[in-house]
PDB file of C-alpha atoms in Angstrom:
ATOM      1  CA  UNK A1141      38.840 -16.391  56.360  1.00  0.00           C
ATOM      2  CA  UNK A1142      35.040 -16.777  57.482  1.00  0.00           C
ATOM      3  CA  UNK A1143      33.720 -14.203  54.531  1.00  0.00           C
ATOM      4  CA  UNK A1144      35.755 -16.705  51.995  1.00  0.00           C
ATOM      5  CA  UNK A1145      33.594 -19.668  53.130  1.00  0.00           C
ATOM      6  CA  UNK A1146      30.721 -17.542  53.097  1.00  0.00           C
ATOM      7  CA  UNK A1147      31.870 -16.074  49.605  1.00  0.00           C
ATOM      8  CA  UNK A1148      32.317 -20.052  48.745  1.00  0.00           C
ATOM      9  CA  UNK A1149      29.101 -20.988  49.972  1.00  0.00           C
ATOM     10  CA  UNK A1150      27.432 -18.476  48.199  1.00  0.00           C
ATOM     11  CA  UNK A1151      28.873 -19.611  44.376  1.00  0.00           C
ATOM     12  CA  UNK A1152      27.654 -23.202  45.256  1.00  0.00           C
ATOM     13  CA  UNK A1153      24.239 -21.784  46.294  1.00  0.00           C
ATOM     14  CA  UNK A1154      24.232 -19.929  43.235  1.00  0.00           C
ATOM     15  CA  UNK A1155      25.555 -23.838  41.156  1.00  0.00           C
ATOM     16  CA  UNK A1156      22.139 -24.880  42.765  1.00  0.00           C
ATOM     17  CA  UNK A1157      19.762 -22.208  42.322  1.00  0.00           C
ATOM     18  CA  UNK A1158      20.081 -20.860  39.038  1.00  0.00           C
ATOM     19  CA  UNK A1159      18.774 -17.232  37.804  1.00  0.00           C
ATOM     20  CA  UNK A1160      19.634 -15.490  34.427  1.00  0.00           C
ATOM     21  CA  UNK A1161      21.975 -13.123  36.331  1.00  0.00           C
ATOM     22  CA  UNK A1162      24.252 -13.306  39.477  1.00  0.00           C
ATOM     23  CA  UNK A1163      23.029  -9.848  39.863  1.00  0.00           C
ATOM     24  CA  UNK A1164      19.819 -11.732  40.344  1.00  0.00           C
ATOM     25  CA  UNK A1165      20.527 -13.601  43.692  1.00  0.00           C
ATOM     26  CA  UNK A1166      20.400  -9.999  45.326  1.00  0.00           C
ATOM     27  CA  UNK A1167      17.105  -8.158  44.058  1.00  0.00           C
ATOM     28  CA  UNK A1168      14.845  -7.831  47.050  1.00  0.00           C
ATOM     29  CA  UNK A1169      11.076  -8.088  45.877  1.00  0.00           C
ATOM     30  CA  UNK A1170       8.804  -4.865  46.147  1.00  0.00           C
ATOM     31  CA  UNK A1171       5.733  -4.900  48.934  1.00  0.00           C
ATOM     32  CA  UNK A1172       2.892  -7.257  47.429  1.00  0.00           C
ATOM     33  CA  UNK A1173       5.404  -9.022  45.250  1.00  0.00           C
ATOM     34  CA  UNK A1174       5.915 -12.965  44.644  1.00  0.00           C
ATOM     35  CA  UNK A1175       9.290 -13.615  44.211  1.00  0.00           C
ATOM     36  CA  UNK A1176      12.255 -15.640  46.110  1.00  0.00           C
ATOM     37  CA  UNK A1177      14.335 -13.760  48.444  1.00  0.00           C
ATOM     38  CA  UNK A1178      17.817 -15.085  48.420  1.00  0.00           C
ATOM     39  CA  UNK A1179      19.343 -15.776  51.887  1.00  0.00           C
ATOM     40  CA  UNK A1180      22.667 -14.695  50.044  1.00  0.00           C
ATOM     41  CA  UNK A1181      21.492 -11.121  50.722  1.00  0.00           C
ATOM     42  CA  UNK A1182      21.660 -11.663  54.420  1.00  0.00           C
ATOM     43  CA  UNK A1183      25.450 -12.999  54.661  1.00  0.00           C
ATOM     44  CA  UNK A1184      27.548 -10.976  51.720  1.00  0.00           C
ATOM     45  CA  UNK A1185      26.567  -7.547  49.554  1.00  0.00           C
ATOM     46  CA  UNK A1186      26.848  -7.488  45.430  1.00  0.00           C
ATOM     47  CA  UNK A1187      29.567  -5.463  45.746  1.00  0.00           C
ATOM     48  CA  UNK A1188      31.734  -7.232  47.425  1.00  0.00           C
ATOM     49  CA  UNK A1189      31.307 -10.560  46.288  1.00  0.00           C
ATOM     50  CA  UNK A1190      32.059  -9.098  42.958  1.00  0.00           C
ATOM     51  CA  UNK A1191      35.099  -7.859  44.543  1.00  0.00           C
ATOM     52  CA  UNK A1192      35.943 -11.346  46.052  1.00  0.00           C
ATOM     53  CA  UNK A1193      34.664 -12.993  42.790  1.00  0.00           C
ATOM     54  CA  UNK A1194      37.423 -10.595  40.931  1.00  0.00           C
ATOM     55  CA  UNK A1195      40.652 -10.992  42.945  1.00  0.00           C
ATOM     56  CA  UNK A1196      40.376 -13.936  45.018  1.00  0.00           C
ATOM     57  CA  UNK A1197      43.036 -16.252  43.576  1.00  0.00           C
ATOM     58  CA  UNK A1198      43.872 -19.996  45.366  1.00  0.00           C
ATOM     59  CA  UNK A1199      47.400 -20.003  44.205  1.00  0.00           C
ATOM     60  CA  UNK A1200      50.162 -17.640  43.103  1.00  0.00           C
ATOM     61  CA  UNK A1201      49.719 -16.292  39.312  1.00  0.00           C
ATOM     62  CA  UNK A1202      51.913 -17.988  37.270  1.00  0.00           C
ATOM     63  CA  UNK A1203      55.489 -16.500  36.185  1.00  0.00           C
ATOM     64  CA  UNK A1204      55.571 -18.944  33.234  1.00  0.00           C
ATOM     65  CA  UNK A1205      54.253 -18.206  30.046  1.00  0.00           C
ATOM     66  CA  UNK A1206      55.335 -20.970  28.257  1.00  0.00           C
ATOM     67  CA  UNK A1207      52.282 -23.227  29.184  1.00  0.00           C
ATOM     68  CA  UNK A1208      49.115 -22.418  27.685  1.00  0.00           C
ATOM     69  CA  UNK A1209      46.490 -20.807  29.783  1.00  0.00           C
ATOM     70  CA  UNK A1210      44.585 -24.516  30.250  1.00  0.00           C
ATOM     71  CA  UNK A1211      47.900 -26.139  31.396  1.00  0.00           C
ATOM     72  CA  UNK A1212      48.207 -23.500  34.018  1.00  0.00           C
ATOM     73  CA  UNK A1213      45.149 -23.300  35.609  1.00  0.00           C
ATOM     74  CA  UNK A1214      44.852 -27.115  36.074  1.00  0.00           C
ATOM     75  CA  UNK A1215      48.408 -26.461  37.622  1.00  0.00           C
ATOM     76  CA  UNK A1216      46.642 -24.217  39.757  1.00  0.00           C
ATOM     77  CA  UNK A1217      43.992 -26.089  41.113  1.00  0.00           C
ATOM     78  CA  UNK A1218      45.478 -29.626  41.085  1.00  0.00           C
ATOM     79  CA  UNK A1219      45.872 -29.867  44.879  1.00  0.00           C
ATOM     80  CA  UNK A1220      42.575 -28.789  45.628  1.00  0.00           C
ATOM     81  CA  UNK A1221      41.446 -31.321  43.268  1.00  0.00           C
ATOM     82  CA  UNK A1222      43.264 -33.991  44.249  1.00  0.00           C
ATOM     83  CA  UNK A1223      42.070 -33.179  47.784  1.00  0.00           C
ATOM     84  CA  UNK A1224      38.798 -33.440  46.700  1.00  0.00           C
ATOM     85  CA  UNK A1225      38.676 -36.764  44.813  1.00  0.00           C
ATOM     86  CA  UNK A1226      40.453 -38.342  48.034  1.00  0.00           C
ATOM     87  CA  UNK A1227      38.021 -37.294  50.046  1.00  0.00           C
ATOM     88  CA  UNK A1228      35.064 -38.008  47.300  1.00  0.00           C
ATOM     89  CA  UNK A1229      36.396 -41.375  47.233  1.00  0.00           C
ATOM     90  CA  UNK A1230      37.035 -41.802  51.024  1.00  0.00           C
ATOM     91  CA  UNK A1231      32.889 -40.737  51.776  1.00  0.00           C
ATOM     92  CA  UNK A1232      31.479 -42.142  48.484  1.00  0.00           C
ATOM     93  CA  UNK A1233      31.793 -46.078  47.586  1.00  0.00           C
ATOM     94  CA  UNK A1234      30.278 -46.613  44.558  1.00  0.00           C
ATOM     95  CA  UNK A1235      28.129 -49.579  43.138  1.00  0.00           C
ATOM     96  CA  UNK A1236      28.192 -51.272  40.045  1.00  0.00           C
ATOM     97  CA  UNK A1237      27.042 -49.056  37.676  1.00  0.00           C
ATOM     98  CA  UNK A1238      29.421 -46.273  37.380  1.00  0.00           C
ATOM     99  CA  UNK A1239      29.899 -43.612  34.284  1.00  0.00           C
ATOM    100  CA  UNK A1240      32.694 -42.907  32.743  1.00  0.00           C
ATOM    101  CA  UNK A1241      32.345 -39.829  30.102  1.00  0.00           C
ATOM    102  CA  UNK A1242      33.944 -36.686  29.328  1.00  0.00           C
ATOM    103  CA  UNK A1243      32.935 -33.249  30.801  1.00  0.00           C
ATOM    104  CA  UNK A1244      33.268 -29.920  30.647  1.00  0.00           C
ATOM    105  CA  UNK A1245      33.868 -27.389  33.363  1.00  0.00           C
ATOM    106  CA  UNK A1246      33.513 -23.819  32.821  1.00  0.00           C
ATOM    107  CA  UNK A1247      36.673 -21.464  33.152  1.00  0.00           C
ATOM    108  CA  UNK A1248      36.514 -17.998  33.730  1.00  0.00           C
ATOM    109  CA  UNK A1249      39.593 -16.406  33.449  1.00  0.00           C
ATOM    110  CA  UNK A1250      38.867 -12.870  34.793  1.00  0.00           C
ATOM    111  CA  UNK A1251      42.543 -11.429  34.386  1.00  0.00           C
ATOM    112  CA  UNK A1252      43.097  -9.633  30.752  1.00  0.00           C
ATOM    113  CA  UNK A1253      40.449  -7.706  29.282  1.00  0.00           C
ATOM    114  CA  UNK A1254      42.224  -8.421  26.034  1.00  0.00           C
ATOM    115  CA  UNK A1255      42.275 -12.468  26.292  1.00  0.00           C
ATOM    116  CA  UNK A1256      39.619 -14.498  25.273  1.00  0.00           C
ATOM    117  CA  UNK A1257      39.008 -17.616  28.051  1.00  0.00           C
ATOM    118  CA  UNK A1258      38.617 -20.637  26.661  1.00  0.00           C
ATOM    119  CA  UNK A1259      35.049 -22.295  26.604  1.00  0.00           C
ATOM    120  CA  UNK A1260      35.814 -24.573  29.009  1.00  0.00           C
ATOM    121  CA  UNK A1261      38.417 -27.438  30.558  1.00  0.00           C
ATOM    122  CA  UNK A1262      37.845 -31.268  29.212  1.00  0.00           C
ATOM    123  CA  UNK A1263      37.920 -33.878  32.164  1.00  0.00           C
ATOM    124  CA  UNK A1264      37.477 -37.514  32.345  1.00  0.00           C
ATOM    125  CA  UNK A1265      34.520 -38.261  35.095  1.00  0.00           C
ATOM    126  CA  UNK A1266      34.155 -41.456  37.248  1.00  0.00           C
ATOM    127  CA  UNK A1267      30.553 -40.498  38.457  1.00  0.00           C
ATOM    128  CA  UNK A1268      27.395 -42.022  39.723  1.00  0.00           C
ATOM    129  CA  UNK A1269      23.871 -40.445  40.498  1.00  0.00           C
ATOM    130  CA  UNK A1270      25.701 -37.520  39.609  1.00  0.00           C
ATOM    131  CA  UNK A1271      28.499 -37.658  42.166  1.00  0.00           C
ATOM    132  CA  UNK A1272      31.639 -37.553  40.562  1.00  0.00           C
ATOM    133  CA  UNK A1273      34.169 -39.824  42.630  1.00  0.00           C
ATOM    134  CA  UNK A1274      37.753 -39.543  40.522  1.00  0.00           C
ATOM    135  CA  UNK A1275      38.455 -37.476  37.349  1.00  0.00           C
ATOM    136  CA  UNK A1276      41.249 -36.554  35.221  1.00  0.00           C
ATOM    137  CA  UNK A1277      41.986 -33.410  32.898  1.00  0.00           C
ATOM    138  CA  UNK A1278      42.787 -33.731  29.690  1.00  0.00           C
ATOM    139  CA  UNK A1279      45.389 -31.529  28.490  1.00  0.00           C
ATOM    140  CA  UNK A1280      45.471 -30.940  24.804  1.00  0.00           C
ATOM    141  CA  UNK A1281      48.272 -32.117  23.244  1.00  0.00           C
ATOM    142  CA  UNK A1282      50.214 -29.608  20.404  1.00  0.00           C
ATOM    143  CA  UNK A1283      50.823 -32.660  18.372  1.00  0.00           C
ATOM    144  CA  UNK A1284      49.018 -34.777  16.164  1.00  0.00           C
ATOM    145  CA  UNK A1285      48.154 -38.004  17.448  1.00  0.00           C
ATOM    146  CA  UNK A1286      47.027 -41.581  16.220  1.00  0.00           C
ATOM    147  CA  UNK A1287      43.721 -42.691  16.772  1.00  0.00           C
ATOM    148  CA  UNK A1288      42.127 -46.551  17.509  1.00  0.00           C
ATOM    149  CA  UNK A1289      42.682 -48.840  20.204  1.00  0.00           C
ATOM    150  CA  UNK A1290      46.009 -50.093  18.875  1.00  0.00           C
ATOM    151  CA  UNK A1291      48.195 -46.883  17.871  1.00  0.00           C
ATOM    152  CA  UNK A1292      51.862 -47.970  17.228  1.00  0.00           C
ATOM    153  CA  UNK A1293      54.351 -46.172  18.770  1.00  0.00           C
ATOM    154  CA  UNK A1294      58.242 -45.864  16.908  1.00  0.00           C
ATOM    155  CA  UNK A1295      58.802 -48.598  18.625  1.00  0.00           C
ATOM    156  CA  UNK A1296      56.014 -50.965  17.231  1.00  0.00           C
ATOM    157  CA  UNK A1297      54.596 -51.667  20.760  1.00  0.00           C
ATOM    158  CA  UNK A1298      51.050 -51.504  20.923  1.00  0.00           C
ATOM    159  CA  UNK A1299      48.990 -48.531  23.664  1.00  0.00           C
ATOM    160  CA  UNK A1300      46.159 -47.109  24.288  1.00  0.00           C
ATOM    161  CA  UNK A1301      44.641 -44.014  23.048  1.00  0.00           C
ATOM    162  CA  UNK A1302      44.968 -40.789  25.258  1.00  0.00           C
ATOM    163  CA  UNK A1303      41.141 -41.118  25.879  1.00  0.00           C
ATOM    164  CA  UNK A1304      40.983 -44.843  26.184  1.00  0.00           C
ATOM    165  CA  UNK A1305      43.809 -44.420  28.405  1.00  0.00           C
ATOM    166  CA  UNK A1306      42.489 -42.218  30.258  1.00  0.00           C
ATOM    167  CA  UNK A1307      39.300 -43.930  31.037  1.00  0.00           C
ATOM    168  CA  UNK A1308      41.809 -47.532  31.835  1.00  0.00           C
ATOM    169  CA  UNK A1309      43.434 -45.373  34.284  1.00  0.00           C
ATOM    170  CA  UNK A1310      40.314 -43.833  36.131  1.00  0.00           C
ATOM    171  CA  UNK A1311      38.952 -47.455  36.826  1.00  0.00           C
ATOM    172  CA  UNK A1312      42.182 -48.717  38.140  1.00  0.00           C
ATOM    173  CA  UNK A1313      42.295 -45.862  40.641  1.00  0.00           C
TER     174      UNK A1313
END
């Protein structure tokens, strides 16, 4: 358990301090040279933080493979991140001027040779100074929807967008 919070510690060292490759964080200079020696070096070798990089998994692979490979992951994570935005919220009040926008987290899916990731999962952001306090993934949806801020539905009610939606239901968190 203590070399995963080391392994953990070590990718948010490596979200703060970034080089060109994670390779990188372990090159120890020669004698007479200038450069930054990682503390990473001292706690966890290349090797095996590829290794933990590789197979570490925080949930059970799926069985299903009638989601798409978005739709699963976020069904992977979603307790962490719930977790996360409860205690984000719980240590973080925010002021008056908050952002609400749409971001992008990278996804590496490290599983098939053969399948392509995607570029990245979409997520609705409550954030501040550049603390994000809530946010919400948005799943793409297979079917075509209507756009503007009064869509009818079949049953000529008036709603919401997905994304202005989405934003209405951050703030009311």
């Amino acid at each position: 358990v203590a070399e995963v919070y080391i392994w953990l510690a070590i990718l948010i060292y490596i979200g703060i301090h970034t080089e060109k490759r994670v390779s990188d964080y372990w090159i120890t200079p020669k004698p007479g040279e200038l450069k930054l020696v990682h503390p990473v070096t001292k706690w966890m070798t290349y090797p095996r933080f590829q290794q933990l990089f590789q197979y570490l998994r925080i949930s059970p692979p799926s069985e299903s493979d009638t989601t798409s490979s978005i739709e699963r992951t976020i069904s992977q994570v979603s307790r962490w991140s719930e977790h996360i935005q409860a205690v984000s919220s719980d240590l973080f009040v925010p002021g008056k001027h908050i952002a609400i926008d749409k971001f992008v987290i990278r996804f590496t899916a490290g599983s098939r040779a053969t399948r392509k990731p995607p570029k990245g999962i979409k997520a609705w952001v409550v954030a501040q100074e550049g603390y994000f306090v809530r946010w919400k993934f948005d799943i793409p949806d297979s079917r075509p929807r209507k756009q503007g801020i009064l869509a009818r539905t079949q049953a000529n009610k008036h709603r919401l967008a997905n994304s202005q939606a989405a934003v209405l239901d951050l703030v009311l968190q």
